[in-house]
Amino acid sequence: MAEKKFKLLKEFYPFYLSEHVNTTSRVLHFIGTGLVVLAFFTGFLFHNWRFFLLMPVVGYGFAWMGHFFFEKNKPATFQYPGYSLASDFILFYDLLTEKQSFVVKK
Protein backbone atom coordinates (compact mmCIF):
# COMPACT_ATOMS: atom_id res chain seq x y z
CA MET A 1 0.00 0.00 0.00
CA ALA A 2 1.44 3.38 -1.00
CA GLU A 3 1.98 6.08 1.62
CA LYS A 4 -0.36 9.07 1.50
CA LYS A 5 1.19 12.12 -0.14
CA PHE A 6 0.21 15.31 1.66
CA LYS A 7 -0.40 18.39 -0.46
CA LEU A 8 -1.49 20.80 2.27
CA LEU A 9 -0.24 21.54 5.76
CA LYS A 10 -3.77 21.21 7.16
CA GLU A 11 -3.86 17.64 5.79
CA PHE A 12 -0.41 16.87 7.19
CA TYR A 13 -0.89 18.22 10.73
CA PRO A 14 -3.27 15.45 11.94
CA PHE A 15 -0.73 12.89 10.71
CA TYR A 16 2.02 14.82 12.50
CA LEU A 17 0.01 14.72 15.73
CA SER A 18 -0.51 10.96 15.35
CA GLU A 19 3.29 10.57 15.25
CA HIS A 20 3.64 12.57 18.49
CA VAL A 21 1.52 10.80 21.10
CA ASN A 22 4.16 10.03 23.73
CA THR A 23 4.21 12.55 26.59
CA THR A 24 8.01 12.57 26.93
CA SER A 25 8.39 13.05 23.20
CA ARG A 26 6.01 16.01 23.25
CA VAL A 27 7.93 17.55 26.15
CA LEU A 28 11.22 17.08 24.27
CA HIS A 29 9.74 18.64 21.12
CA PHE A 30 8.45 21.57 23.17
CA ILE A 31 11.85 22.13 24.80
CA GLY A 32 13.68 21.82 21.48
CA THR A 33 11.39 24.23 19.64
CA GLY A 34 11.51 26.66 22.56
CA LEU A 35 15.31 26.60 22.46
CA VAL A 36 15.21 27.20 18.69
CA VAL A 37 13.09 30.32 19.25
CA LEU A 38 15.39 31.45 22.06
CA ALA A 39 18.52 30.85 19.94
CA PHE A 40 17.01 32.81 17.04
CA PHE A 41 16.18 35.86 19.12
CA THR A 42 19.47 35.68 21.05
CA GLY A 43 21.45 35.48 17.81
CA PHE A 44 19.50 38.38 16.36
CA LEU A 45 19.72 40.48 19.52
CA PHE A 46 23.44 39.95 20.08
CA HIS A 47 24.40 39.73 16.38
CA ASN A 48 26.06 36.38 17.02
CA TRP A 49 25.76 33.89 14.16
CA ARG A 50 26.75 30.96 16.42
CA PHE A 51 23.25 30.96 17.89
CA PHE A 52 21.82 30.45 14.40
CA LEU A 53 24.11 27.44 13.90
CA LEU A 54 22.85 26.06 17.21
CA MET A 55 19.20 26.15 16.10
CA PRO A 56 19.07 22.88 14.10
CA VAL A 57 21.23 21.09 16.68
CA VAL A 58 18.92 21.81 19.61
CA GLY A 59 15.72 21.60 17.59
CA TYR A 60 16.41 18.29 15.90
CA GLY A 61 18.42 16.93 18.82
CA PHE A 62 15.53 17.07 21.25
CA ALA A 63 12.92 16.05 18.67
CA TRP A 64 14.87 13.07 17.36
CA MET A 65 15.55 11.86 20.89
CA GLY A 66 11.79 11.86 21.36
CA HIS A 67 11.21 9.87 18.19
CA PHE A 68 14.00 7.33 18.48
CA PHE A 69 13.76 6.61 22.22
CA PHE A 70 10.13 7.27 23.13
CA GLU A 71 7.89 7.29 20.05
CA LYS A 72 9.91 4.51 18.38
CA ASN A 73 9.15 5.94 14.94
CA LYS A 74 10.94 7.77 12.14
CA PRO A 75 10.65 11.58 12.21
CA ALA A 76 8.42 13.03 9.50
CA THR A 77 11.24 15.47 8.76
CA PHE A 78 12.84 12.92 6.46
CA GLN A 79 9.85 12.76 4.11
CA TYR A 80 8.14 16.13 4.69
CA PRO A 81 10.79 18.59 5.92
CA GLY A 82 8.78 21.77 5.33
CA TYR A 83 5.48 20.52 6.70
CA SER A 84 7.27 18.92 9.63
CA LEU A 85 9.11 22.13 10.54
CA ALA A 86 5.91 24.16 10.30
CA SER A 87 4.08 21.55 12.39
CA ASP A 88 6.79 21.74 15.07
CA PHE A 89 5.96 25.41 15.56
CA ILE A 90 2.21 24.82 15.37
CA LEU A 91 2.45 22.10 18.03
CA PHE A 92 4.66 24.37 20.17
CA TYR A 93 2.01 27.10 19.98
CA ASP A 94 -0.83 24.62 20.57
CA LEU A 95 0.93 23.25 23.66
CA LEU A 96 1.73 26.74 24.91
CA THR A 97 -1.91 27.85 24.55
CA GLU A 98 -3.23 24.49 25.84
CA LYS A 99 -5.06 23.74 22.58
CA GLN A 100 -3.07 20.48 22.72
CA SER A 101 -2.07 18.63 25.85
CA PHE A 102 1.31 17.13 26.65
CA VAL A 103 -0.61 13.98 27.64
CA VAL A 104 -2.54 12.47 24.72
CA LYS A 105 -5.79 10.83 25.72
CA LYS A 106 -6.18 7.42 24.14
Short mmCIF file of the N, C-alpha and C atoms (twelve columns), coordinates in Angstrom:
data_MODEL
# 
_entry.id   MODEL 
# 
loop_
_atom_site.group_PDB 
_atom_site.id 
_atom_site.type_symbol 
_atom_site.label_atom_id 
_atom_site.label_alt_id 
_atom_site.label_comp_id 
_atom_site.label_asym_id 
_atom_site.label_seq_id 
_atom_site.Cartn_x 
_atom_site.Cartn_y 
_atom_site.Cartn_z 
_atom_site.pdbx_PDB_model_num 
ATOM 1   N N  . MET A 1   0.847  -1.185 0.000  1 
ATOM 2   C CA . MET A 1   0.000  0.000  0.000  1 
ATOM 3   C C  . MET A 1   0.891  1.246  0.000  1 
ATOM 4   N N  . ALA A 2   0.646  2.175  -0.879 1 
ATOM 5   C CA . ALA A 2   1.444  3.383  -0.996 1 
ATOM 6   C C  . ALA A 2   1.127  4.343  0.145  1 
ATOM 7   N N  . GLU A 3   2.179  5.081  0.578  1 
ATOM 8   C CA . GLU A 3   1.979  6.077  1.623  1 
ATOM 9   C C  . GLU A 3   1.212  7.255  1.053  1 
ATOM 10  N N  . LYS A 4   0.406  7.898  1.916  1 
ATOM 11  C CA . LYS A 4   -0.360 9.065  1.502  1 
ATOM 12  C C  . LYS A 4   0.604  10.225 1.249  1 
ATOM 13  N N  . LYS A 5   0.398  10.937 0.176  1 
ATOM 14  C CA . LYS A 5   1.186  12.123 -0.143 1 
ATOM 15  C C  . LYS A 5   0.380  13.350 0.259  1 
ATOM 16  N N  . PHE A 6   0.906  14.131 1.169  1 
ATOM 17  C CA . PHE A 6   0.207  15.312 1.660  1 
ATOM 18  C C  . PHE A 6   0.496  16.497 0.762  1 
ATOM 19  N N  . LYS A 7   -0.551 17.226 0.415  1 
ATOM 20  C CA . LYS A 7   -0.396 18.391 -0.456 1 
ATOM 21  C C  . LYS A 7   -0.608 19.698 0.294  1 
ATOM 22  N N  . LEU A 8   -1.217 19.611 1.478  1 
ATOM 23  C CA . LEU A 8   -1.494 20.802 2.272  1 
ATOM 24  C C  . LEU A 8   -1.082 20.568 3.719  1 
ATOM 25  N N  . LEU A 9   -0.635 21.638 4.367  1 
ATOM 26  C CA . LEU A 9   -0.242 21.542 5.763  1 
ATOM 27  C C  . LEU A 9   -1.416 21.103 6.631  1 
ATOM 28  N N  . LYS A 10  -2.615 21.590 6.329  1 
ATOM 29  C CA . LYS A 10  -3.772 21.212 7.158  1 
ATOM 30  C C  . LYS A 10  -4.121 19.732 7.016  1 
ATOM 31  N N  . GLU A 11  -3.703 19.094 5.930  1 
ATOM 32  C CA . GLU A 11  -3.859 17.635 5.790  1 
ATOM 33  C C  . GLU A 11  -2.758 16.906 6.546  1 
ATOM 34  N N  . PHE A 12  -1.571 17.495 6.564  1 
ATOM 35  C CA . PHE A 12  -0.415 16.869 7.185  1 
ATOM 36  C C  . PHE A 12  -0.468 16.918 8.715  1 
ATOM 37  N N  . TYR A 13  -0.958 18.017 9.279  1 
ATOM 38  C CA . TYR A 13  -0.886 18.219 10.726 1 
ATOM 39  C C  . TYR A 13  -1.550 17.105 11.545 1 
ATOM 40  N N  . PRO A 14  -2.725 16.597 11.175 1 
ATOM 41  C CA . PRO A 14  -3.273 15.452 11.938 1 
ATOM 42  C C  . PRO A 14  -2.348 14.228 11.910 1 
ATOM 43  N N  . PHE A 15  -1.717 13.974 10.774 1 
ATOM 44  C CA . PHE A 15  -0.730 12.886 10.705 1 
ATOM 45  C C  . PHE A 15  0.434  13.177 11.643 1 
ATOM 46  N N  . TYR A 16  0.922  14.398 11.620 1 
ATOM 47  C CA . TYR A 16  2.021  14.817 12.498 1 
ATOM 48  C C  . TYR A 16  1.656  14.559 13.954 1 
ATOM 49  N N  . LEU A 17  0.446  14.943 14.347 1 
ATOM 50  C CA . LEU A 17  0.007  14.721 15.727 1 
ATOM 51  C C  . LEU A 17  -0.036 13.232 16.067 1 
ATOM 52  N N  . SER A 18  -0.434 12.408 15.098 1 
ATOM 53  C CA . SER A 18  -0.507 10.961 15.348 1 
ATOM 54  C C  . SER A 18  0.878  10.346 15.544 1 
ATOM 55  N N  . GLU A 19  1.911  11.025 15.086 1 
ATOM 56  C CA . GLU A 19  3.287  10.570 15.250 1 
ATOM 57  C C  . GLU A 19  3.929  11.135 16.519 1 
ATOM 58  N N  . HIS A 20  3.145  11.912 17.274 1 
ATOM 59  C CA . HIS A 20  3.637  12.571 18.488 1 
ATOM 60  C C  . HIS A 20  2.636  12.362 19.621 1 
ATOM 61  N N  . VAL A 21  2.499  11.119 20.049 1 
ATOM 62  C CA . VAL A 21  1.520  10.800 21.095 1 
ATOM 63  C C  . VAL A 21  2.162  10.511 22.451 1 
ATOM 64  N N  . ASN A 22  3.461  10.319 22.490 1 
ATOM 65  C CA . ASN A 22  4.159  10.025 23.733 1 
ATOM 66  C C  . ASN A 22  4.409  11.330 24.500 1 
ATOM 67  N N  . THR A 23  4.068  11.344 25.778 1 
ATOM 68  C CA . THR A 23  4.206  12.554 26.594 1 
ATOM 69  C C  . THR A 23  5.651  13.054 26.638 1 
ATOM 70  N N  . THR A 24  6.604  12.166 26.865 1 
ATOM 71  C CA . THR A 24  8.013  12.569 26.931 1 
ATOM 72  C C  . THR A 24  8.472  13.147 25.606 1 
ATOM 73  N N  . SER A 25  8.037  12.544 24.518 1 
ATOM 74  C CA . SER A 25  8.390  13.045 23.200 1 
ATOM 75  C C  . SER A 25  7.837  14.450 22.983 1 
ATOM 76  N N  . ARG A 26  6.604  14.673 23.391 1 
ATOM 77  C CA . ARG A 26  6.006  16.012 23.245 1 
ATOM 78  C C  . ARG A 26  6.766  17.036 24.080 1 
ATOM 79  N N  . VAL A 27  7.157  16.647 25.296 1 
ATOM 80  C CA . VAL A 27  7.927  17.552 26.151 1 
ATOM 81  C C  . VAL A 27  9.266  17.873 25.484 1 
ATOM 82  N N  . LEU A 28  9.936  16.858 24.948 1 
ATOM 83  C CA . LEU A 28  11.217 17.075 24.274 1 
ATOM 84  C C  . LEU A 28  11.056 17.977 23.048 1 
ATOM 85  N N  . HIS A 29  9.993  17.772 22.268 1 
ATOM 86  C CA . HIS A 29  9.736  18.642 21.117 1 
ATOM 87  C C  . HIS A 29  9.508  20.082 21.581 1 
ATOM 88  N N  . PHE A 30  8.742  20.243 22.640 1 
ATOM 89  C CA . PHE A 30  8.447  21.574 23.171 1 
ATOM 90  C C  . PHE A 30  9.731  22.270 23.612 1 
ATOM 91  N N  . ILE A 31  10.578 21.559 24.337 1 
ATOM 92  C CA . ILE A 31  11.853 22.130 24.797 1 
ATOM 93  C C  . ILE A 31  12.725 22.491 23.601 1 
ATOM 94  N N  . GLY A 32  12.850 21.573 22.647 1 
ATOM 95  C CA . GLY A 32  13.685 21.821 21.480 1 
ATOM 96  C C  . GLY A 32  13.220 23.016 20.668 1 
ATOM 97  N N  . THR A 33  11.923 23.107 20.418 1 
ATOM 98  C CA . THR A 33  11.390 24.226 19.637 1 
ATOM 99  C C  . THR A 33  11.531 25.527 20.418 1 
ATOM 100 N N  . GLY A 34  11.314 25.470 21.725 1 
ATOM 101 C CA . GLY A 34  11.506 26.660 22.559 1 
ATOM 102 C C  . GLY A 34  12.948 27.149 22.514 1 
ATOM 103 N N  . LEU A 35  13.895 26.225 22.548 1 
ATOM 104 C CA . LEU A 35  15.312 26.596 22.462 1 
ATOM 105 C C  . LEU A 35  15.665 27.159 21.086 1 
ATOM 106 N N  . VAL A 36  15.008 26.652 20.043 1 
ATOM 107 C CA . VAL A 36  15.213 27.201 18.688 1 
ATOM 108 C C  . VAL A 36  14.770 28.668 18.652 1 
ATOM 109 N N  . VAL A 37  13.601 28.938 19.203 1 
ATOM 110 C CA . VAL A 37  13.090 30.320 19.246 1 
ATOM 111 C C  . VAL A 37  14.032 31.201 20.060 1 
ATOM 112 N N  . LEU A 38  14.467 30.698 21.202 1 
ATOM 113 C CA . LEU A 38  15.388 31.450 22.059 1 
ATOM 114 C C  . LEU A 38  16.716 31.708 21.345 1 
ATOM 115 N N  . ALA A 39  17.256 30.689 20.675 1 
ATOM 116 C CA . ALA A 39  18.517 30.852 19.944 1 
ATOM 117 C C  . ALA A 39  18.371 31.875 18.817 1 
ATOM 118 N N  . PHE A 40  17.234 31.848 18.127 1 
ATOM 119 C CA . PHE A 40  17.008 32.806 17.040 1 
ATOM 120 C C  . PHE A 40  17.041 34.238 17.564 1 
ATOM 121 N N  . PHE A 41  16.248 34.493 18.603 1 
ATOM 122 C CA . PHE A 41  16.183 35.861 19.122 1 
ATOM 123 C C  . PHE A 41  17.491 36.288 19.793 1 
ATOM 124 N N  . THR A 42  18.174 35.361 20.436 1 
ATOM 125 C CA . THR A 42  19.466 35.679 21.049 1 
ATOM 126 C C  . THR A 42  20.494 36.009 19.976 1 
ATOM 127 N N  . GLY A 43  20.536 35.209 18.911 1 
ATOM 128 C CA . GLY A 43  21.454 35.479 17.812 1 
ATOM 129 C C  . GLY A 43  21.176 36.818 17.156 1 
ATOM 130 N N  . PHE A 44  19.900 37.113 16.977 1 
ATOM 131 C CA . PHE A 44  19.500 38.379 16.362 1 
ATOM 132 C C  . PHE A 44  19.839 39.552 17.281 1 
ATOM 133 N N  . LEU A 45  19.515 39.403 18.558 1 
ATOM 134 C CA . LEU A 45  19.722 40.481 19.523 1 
ATOM 135 C C  . LEU A 45  21.201 40.792 19.731 1 
ATOM 136 N N  . PHE A 46  22.018 39.757 19.818 1 
ATOM 137 C CA . PHE A 46  23.439 39.955 20.081 1 
ATOM 138 C C  . PHE A 46  24.307 39.888 18.821 1 
ATOM 139 N N  . HIS A 47  23.674 39.779 17.656 1 
ATOM 140 C CA . HIS A 47  24.399 39.726 16.380 1 
ATOM 141 C C  . HIS A 47  25.482 38.648 16.401 1 
ATOM 142 N N  . ASN A 48  25.103 37.476 16.887 1 
ATOM 143 C CA . ASN A 48  26.061 36.378 17.020 1 
ATOM 144 C C  . ASN A 48  25.546 35.194 16.200 1 
ATOM 145 N N  . TRP A 49  26.207 34.929 15.084 1 
ATOM 146 C CA . TRP A 49  25.761 33.886 14.156 1 
ATOM 147 C C  . TRP A 49  25.838 32.486 14.745 1 
ATOM 148 N N  . ARG A 50  26.629 32.299 15.817 1 
ATOM 149 C CA . ARG A 50  26.750 30.962 16.418 1 
ATOM 150 C C  . ARG A 50  25.407 30.453 16.946 1 
ATOM 151 N N  . PHE A 51  24.575 31.372 17.403 1 
ATOM 152 C CA . PHE A 51  23.253 30.963 17.888 1 
ATOM 153 C C  . PHE A 51  22.397 30.405 16.749 1 
ATOM 154 N N  . PHE A 52  22.567 30.955 15.558 1 
ATOM 155 C CA . PHE A 52  21.820 30.450 14.399 1 
ATOM 156 C C  . PHE A 52  22.293 29.042 14.021 1 
ATOM 157 N N  . LEU A 53  23.583 28.786 14.162 1 
ATOM 158 C CA . LEU A 53  24.111 27.442 13.904 1 
ATOM 159 C C  . LEU A 53  23.616 26.440 14.939 1 
ATOM 160 N N  . LEU A 54  23.333 26.918 16.127 1 
ATOM 161 C CA . LEU A 54  22.851 26.065 17.205 1 
ATOM 162 C C  . LEU A 54  21.395 25.630 17.006 1 
ATOM 163 N N  . MET A 55  20.642 26.400 16.254 1 
ATOM 164 C CA . MET A 55  19.204 26.148 16.101 1 
ATOM 165 C C  . MET A 55  18.875 24.728 15.617 1 
ATOM 166 N N  . PRO A 56  19.437 24.241 14.523 1 
ATOM 167 C CA . PRO A 56  19.074 22.878 14.104 1 
ATOM 168 C C  . PRO A 56  19.575 21.806 15.069 1 
ATOM 169 N N  . VAL A 57  20.678 22.071 15.735 1 
ATOM 170 C CA . VAL A 57  21.227 21.090 16.679 1 
ATOM 171 C C  . VAL A 57  20.268 20.880 17.843 1 
ATOM 172 N N  . VAL A 58  19.825 21.965 18.463 1 
ATOM 173 C CA . VAL A 58  18.921 21.812 19.605 1 
ATOM 174 C C  . VAL A 58  17.527 21.393 19.158 1 
ATOM 175 N N  . GLY A 59  17.068 21.951 18.068 1 
ATOM 176 C CA . GLY A 59  15.722 21.600 17.594 1 
ATOM 177 C C  . GLY A 59  15.602 20.135 17.222 1 
ATOM 178 N N  . TYR A 60  16.459 19.690 16.328 1 
ATOM 179 C CA . TYR A 60  16.407 18.290 15.901 1 
ATOM 180 C C  . TYR A 60  16.918 17.343 16.978 1 
ATOM 181 N N  . GLY A 61  17.883 17.788 17.770 1 
ATOM 182 C CA . GLY A 61  18.416 16.926 18.825 1 
ATOM 183 C C  . GLY A 61  17.342 16.475 19.797 1 
ATOM 184 N N  . PHE A 62  16.591 17.408 20.320 1 
ATOM 185 C CA . PHE A 62  15.527 17.065 21.255 1 
ATOM 186 C C  . PHE A 62  14.410 16.279 20.564 1 
ATOM 187 N N  . ALA A 63  14.017 16.721 19.377 1 
ATOM 188 C CA . ALA A 63  12.925 16.050 18.665 1 
ATOM 189 C C  . ALA A 63  13.294 14.617 18.299 1 
ATOM 190 N N  . TRP A 64  14.476 14.418 17.781 1 
ATOM 191 C CA . TRP A 64  14.874 13.072 17.359 1 
ATOM 192 C C  . TRP A 64  15.073 12.141 18.541 1 
ATOM 193 N N  . MET A 65  15.501 12.684 19.683 1 
ATOM 194 C CA . MET A 65  15.547 11.855 20.892 1 
ATOM 195 C C  . MET A 65  14.143 11.349 21.222 1 
ATOM 196 N N  . GLY A 66  13.172 12.245 21.099 1 
ATOM 197 C CA . GLY A 66  11.788 11.860 21.358 1 
ATOM 198 C C  . GLY A 66  11.304 10.770 20.428 1 
ATOM 199 N N  . HIS A 67  11.652 10.881 19.162 1 
ATOM 200 C CA . HIS A 67  11.212 9.872  18.186 1 
ATOM 201 C C  . HIS A 67  11.929 8.542  18.382 1 
ATOM 202 N N  . PHE A 68  13.234 8.575  18.458 1 
ATOM 203 C CA . PHE A 68  13.998 7.328  18.481 1 
ATOM 204 C C  . PHE A 68  13.872 6.562  19.795 1 
ATOM 205 N N  . PHE A 69  13.780 7.282  20.930 1 
ATOM 206 C CA . PHE A 69  13.758 6.610  22.225 1 
ATOM 207 C C  . PHE A 69  12.372 6.451  22.832 1 
ATOM 208 N N  . PHE A 70  11.438 7.314  22.475 1 
ATOM 209 C CA . PHE A 70  10.131 7.266  23.132 1 
ATOM 210 C C  . PHE A 70  8.984  6.936  22.171 1 
ATOM 211 N N  . GLU A 71  8.935  7.597  21.030 1 
ATOM 212 C CA . GLU A 71  7.886  7.293  20.047 1 
ATOM 213 C C  . GLU A 71  8.177  5.981  19.318 1 
ATOM 214 N N  . LYS A 72  9.463  5.698  19.138 1 
ATOM 215 C CA . LYS A 72  9.911  4.512  18.384 1 
ATOM 216 C C  . LYS A 72  9.422  4.582  16.931 1 
ATOM 217 N N  . ASN A 73  9.520  5.779  16.348 1 
ATOM 218 C CA . ASN A 73  9.151  5.940  14.943 1 
ATOM 219 C C  . ASN A 73  10.156 6.853  14.247 1 
ATOM 220 N N  . LYS A 74  10.038 6.951  12.951 1 
ATOM 221 C CA . LYS A 74  10.938 7.770  12.140 1 
ATOM 222 C C  . LYS A 74  10.361 9.176  12.038 1 
ATOM 223 N N  . PRO A 75  11.164 10.213 12.313 1 
ATOM 224 C CA . PRO A 75  10.653 11.581 12.212 1 
ATOM 225 C C  . PRO A 75  10.111 11.895 10.816 1 
ATOM 226 N N  . ALA A 76  9.027  12.627 10.779 1 
ATOM 227 C CA . ALA A 76  8.416  13.026 9.503  1 
ATOM 228 C C  . ALA A 76  9.305  13.987 8.731  1 
ATOM 229 N N  . THR A 77  10.297 14.539 9.397  1 
ATOM 230 C CA . THR A 77  11.237 15.466 8.759  1 
ATOM 231 C C  . THR A 77  11.893 14.863 7.527  1 
ATOM 232 N N  . PHE A 78  12.132 13.561 7.562  1 
ATOM 233 C CA . PHE A 78  12.836 12.923 6.460  1 
ATOM 234 C C  . PHE A 78  12.016 12.905 5.171  1 
ATOM 235 N N  . GLN A 79  10.693 12.816 5.300  1 
ATOM 236 C CA . GLN A 79  9.852  12.763 4.108  1 
ATOM 237 C C  . GLN A 79  9.170  14.101 3.803  1 
ATOM 238 N N  . TYR A 80  8.837  14.857 4.843  1 
ATOM 239 C CA . TYR A 80  8.136  16.132 4.685  1 
ATOM 240 C C  . TYR A 80  8.839  17.217 5.503  1 
ATOM 241 N N  . PRO A 81  10.027 17.650 5.086  1 
ATOM 242 C CA . PRO A 81  10.787 18.589 5.921  1 
ATOM 243 C C  . PRO A 81  10.073 19.921 6.169  1 
ATOM 244 N N  . GLY A 82  9.457  20.481 5.165  1 
ATOM 245 C CA . GLY A 82  8.779  21.772 5.328  1 
ATOM 246 C C  . GLY A 82  7.546  21.676 6.205  1 
ATOM 247 N N  . TYR A 83  6.689  20.715 5.900  1 
ATOM 248 C CA . TYR A 83  5.483  20.519 6.698  1 
ATOM 249 C C  . TYR A 83  5.825  20.141 8.131  1 
ATOM 250 N N  . SER A 84  6.858  19.352 8.300  1 
ATOM 251 C CA . SER A 84  7.270  18.922 9.631  1 
ATOM 252 C C  . SER A 84  7.779  20.109 10.455 1 
ATOM 253 N N  . LEU A 85  8.597  20.944 9.847  1 
ATOM 254 C CA . LEU A 85  9.110  22.126 10.539 1 
ATOM 255 C C  . LEU A 85  7.961  23.057 10.932 1 
ATOM 256 N N  . ALA A 86  7.063  23.306 10.004 1 
ATOM 257 C CA . ALA A 86  5.908  24.164 10.304 1 
ATOM 258 C C  . ALA A 86  5.069  23.547 11.421 1 
ATOM 259 N N  . SER A 87  4.881  22.236 11.373 1 
ATOM 260 C CA . SER A 87  4.079  21.553 12.385 1 
ATOM 261 C C  . SER A 87  4.745  21.591 13.755 1 
ATOM 262 N N  . ASP A 88  6.083  21.596 13.791 1 
ATOM 263 C CA . ASP A 88  6.788  21.742 15.070 1 
ATOM 264 C C  . ASP A 88  6.372  23.039 15.755 1 
ATOM 265 N N  . PHE A 89  6.331  24.117 14.983 1 
ATOM 266 C CA . PHE A 89  5.965  25.413 15.557 1 
ATOM 267 C C  . PHE A 89  4.472  25.488 15.885 1 
ATOM 268 N N  . ILE A 90  3.643  24.853 15.069 1 
ATOM 269 C CA . ILE A 90  2.211  24.821 15.370 1 
ATOM 270 C C  . ILE A 90  1.971  24.045 16.663 1 
ATOM 271 N N  . LEU A 91  2.611  22.879 16.799 1 
ATOM 272 C CA . LEU A 91  2.453  22.101 18.029 1 
ATOM 273 C C  . LEU A 91  2.989  22.887 19.225 1 
ATOM 274 N N  . PHE A 92  4.120  23.551 19.080 1 
ATOM 275 C CA . PHE A 92  4.662  24.371 20.169 1 
ATOM 276 C C  . PHE A 92  3.622  25.390 20.618 1 
ATOM 277 N N  . TYR A 93  3.038  26.095 19.660 1 
ATOM 278 C CA . TYR A 93  2.012  27.101 19.978 1 
ATOM 279 C C  . TYR A 93  0.779  26.445 20.610 1 
ATOM 280 N N  . ASP A 94  0.348  25.321 20.039 1 
ATOM 281 C CA . ASP A 94  -0.827 24.622 20.569 1 
ATOM 282 C C  . ASP A 94  -0.594 24.132 22.002 1 
ATOM 283 N N  . LEU A 95  0.614  23.674 22.298 1 
ATOM 284 C CA . LEU A 95  0.931  23.252 23.663 1 
ATOM 285 C C  . LEU A 95  1.007  24.452 24.601 1 
ATOM 286 N N  . LEU A 96  1.590  25.529 24.116 1 
ATOM 287 C CA . LEU A 96  1.726  26.744 24.913 1 
ATOM 288 C C  . LEU A 96  0.358  27.323 25.270 1 
ATOM 289 N N  . THR A 97  -0.572 27.279 24.332 1 
ATOM 290 C CA . THR A 97  -1.910 27.849 24.548 1 
ATOM 291 C C  . THR A 97  -2.913 26.813 25.052 1 
ATOM 292 N N  . GLU A 98  -2.435 25.610 25.316 1 
ATOM 293 C CA . GLU A 98  -3.229 24.491 25.836 1 
ATOM 294 C C  . GLU A 98  -4.327 24.021 24.871 1 
ATOM 295 N N  . LYS A 99  -4.163 24.313 23.583 1 
ATOM 296 C CA . LYS A 99  -5.059 23.740 22.576 1 
ATOM 297 C C  . LYS A 99  -4.774 22.243 22.437 1 
ATOM 298 N N  . GLN A 100 -3.507 21.869 22.642 1 
ATOM 299 C CA . GLN A 100 -3.071 20.480 22.717 1 
ATOM 300 C C  . GLN A 100 -2.546 20.238 24.116 1 
ATOM 301 N N  . SER A 101 -2.587 18.999 24.550 1 
ATOM 302 C CA . SER A 101 -2.068 18.628 25.853 1 
ATOM 303 C C  . SER A 101 -0.764 17.858 25.672 1 
ATOM 304 N N  . PHE A 102 0.089  17.928 26.682 1 
ATOM 305 C CA . PHE A 102 1.311  17.128 26.650 1 
ATOM 306 C C  . PHE A 102 0.965  15.641 26.775 1 
ATOM 307 N N  . VAL A 103 -0.144 15.360 27.461 1 
ATOM 308 C CA . VAL A 103 -0.608 13.977 27.636 1 
ATOM 309 C C  . VAL A 103 -1.739 13.733 26.652 1 
ATOM 310 N N  . VAL A 104 -1.518 12.790 25.729 1 
ATOM 311 C CA . VAL A 104 -2.535 12.473 24.721 1 
ATOM 312 C C  . VAL A 104 -3.498 11.442 25.297 1 
ATOM 313 N N  . LYS A 105 -4.774 11.773 25.240 1 
ATOM 314 C CA . LYS A 105 -5.788 10.826 25.722 1 
ATOM 315 C C  . LYS A 105 -6.034 9.770  24.664 1 
ATOM 316 N N  . LYS A 106 -6.035 8.515  25.087 1 
ATOM 317 C CA . LYS A 106 -6.180 7.418  24.136 1 
ATOM 318 C C  . LYS A 106 -7.593 6.937  24.051 1 
# 
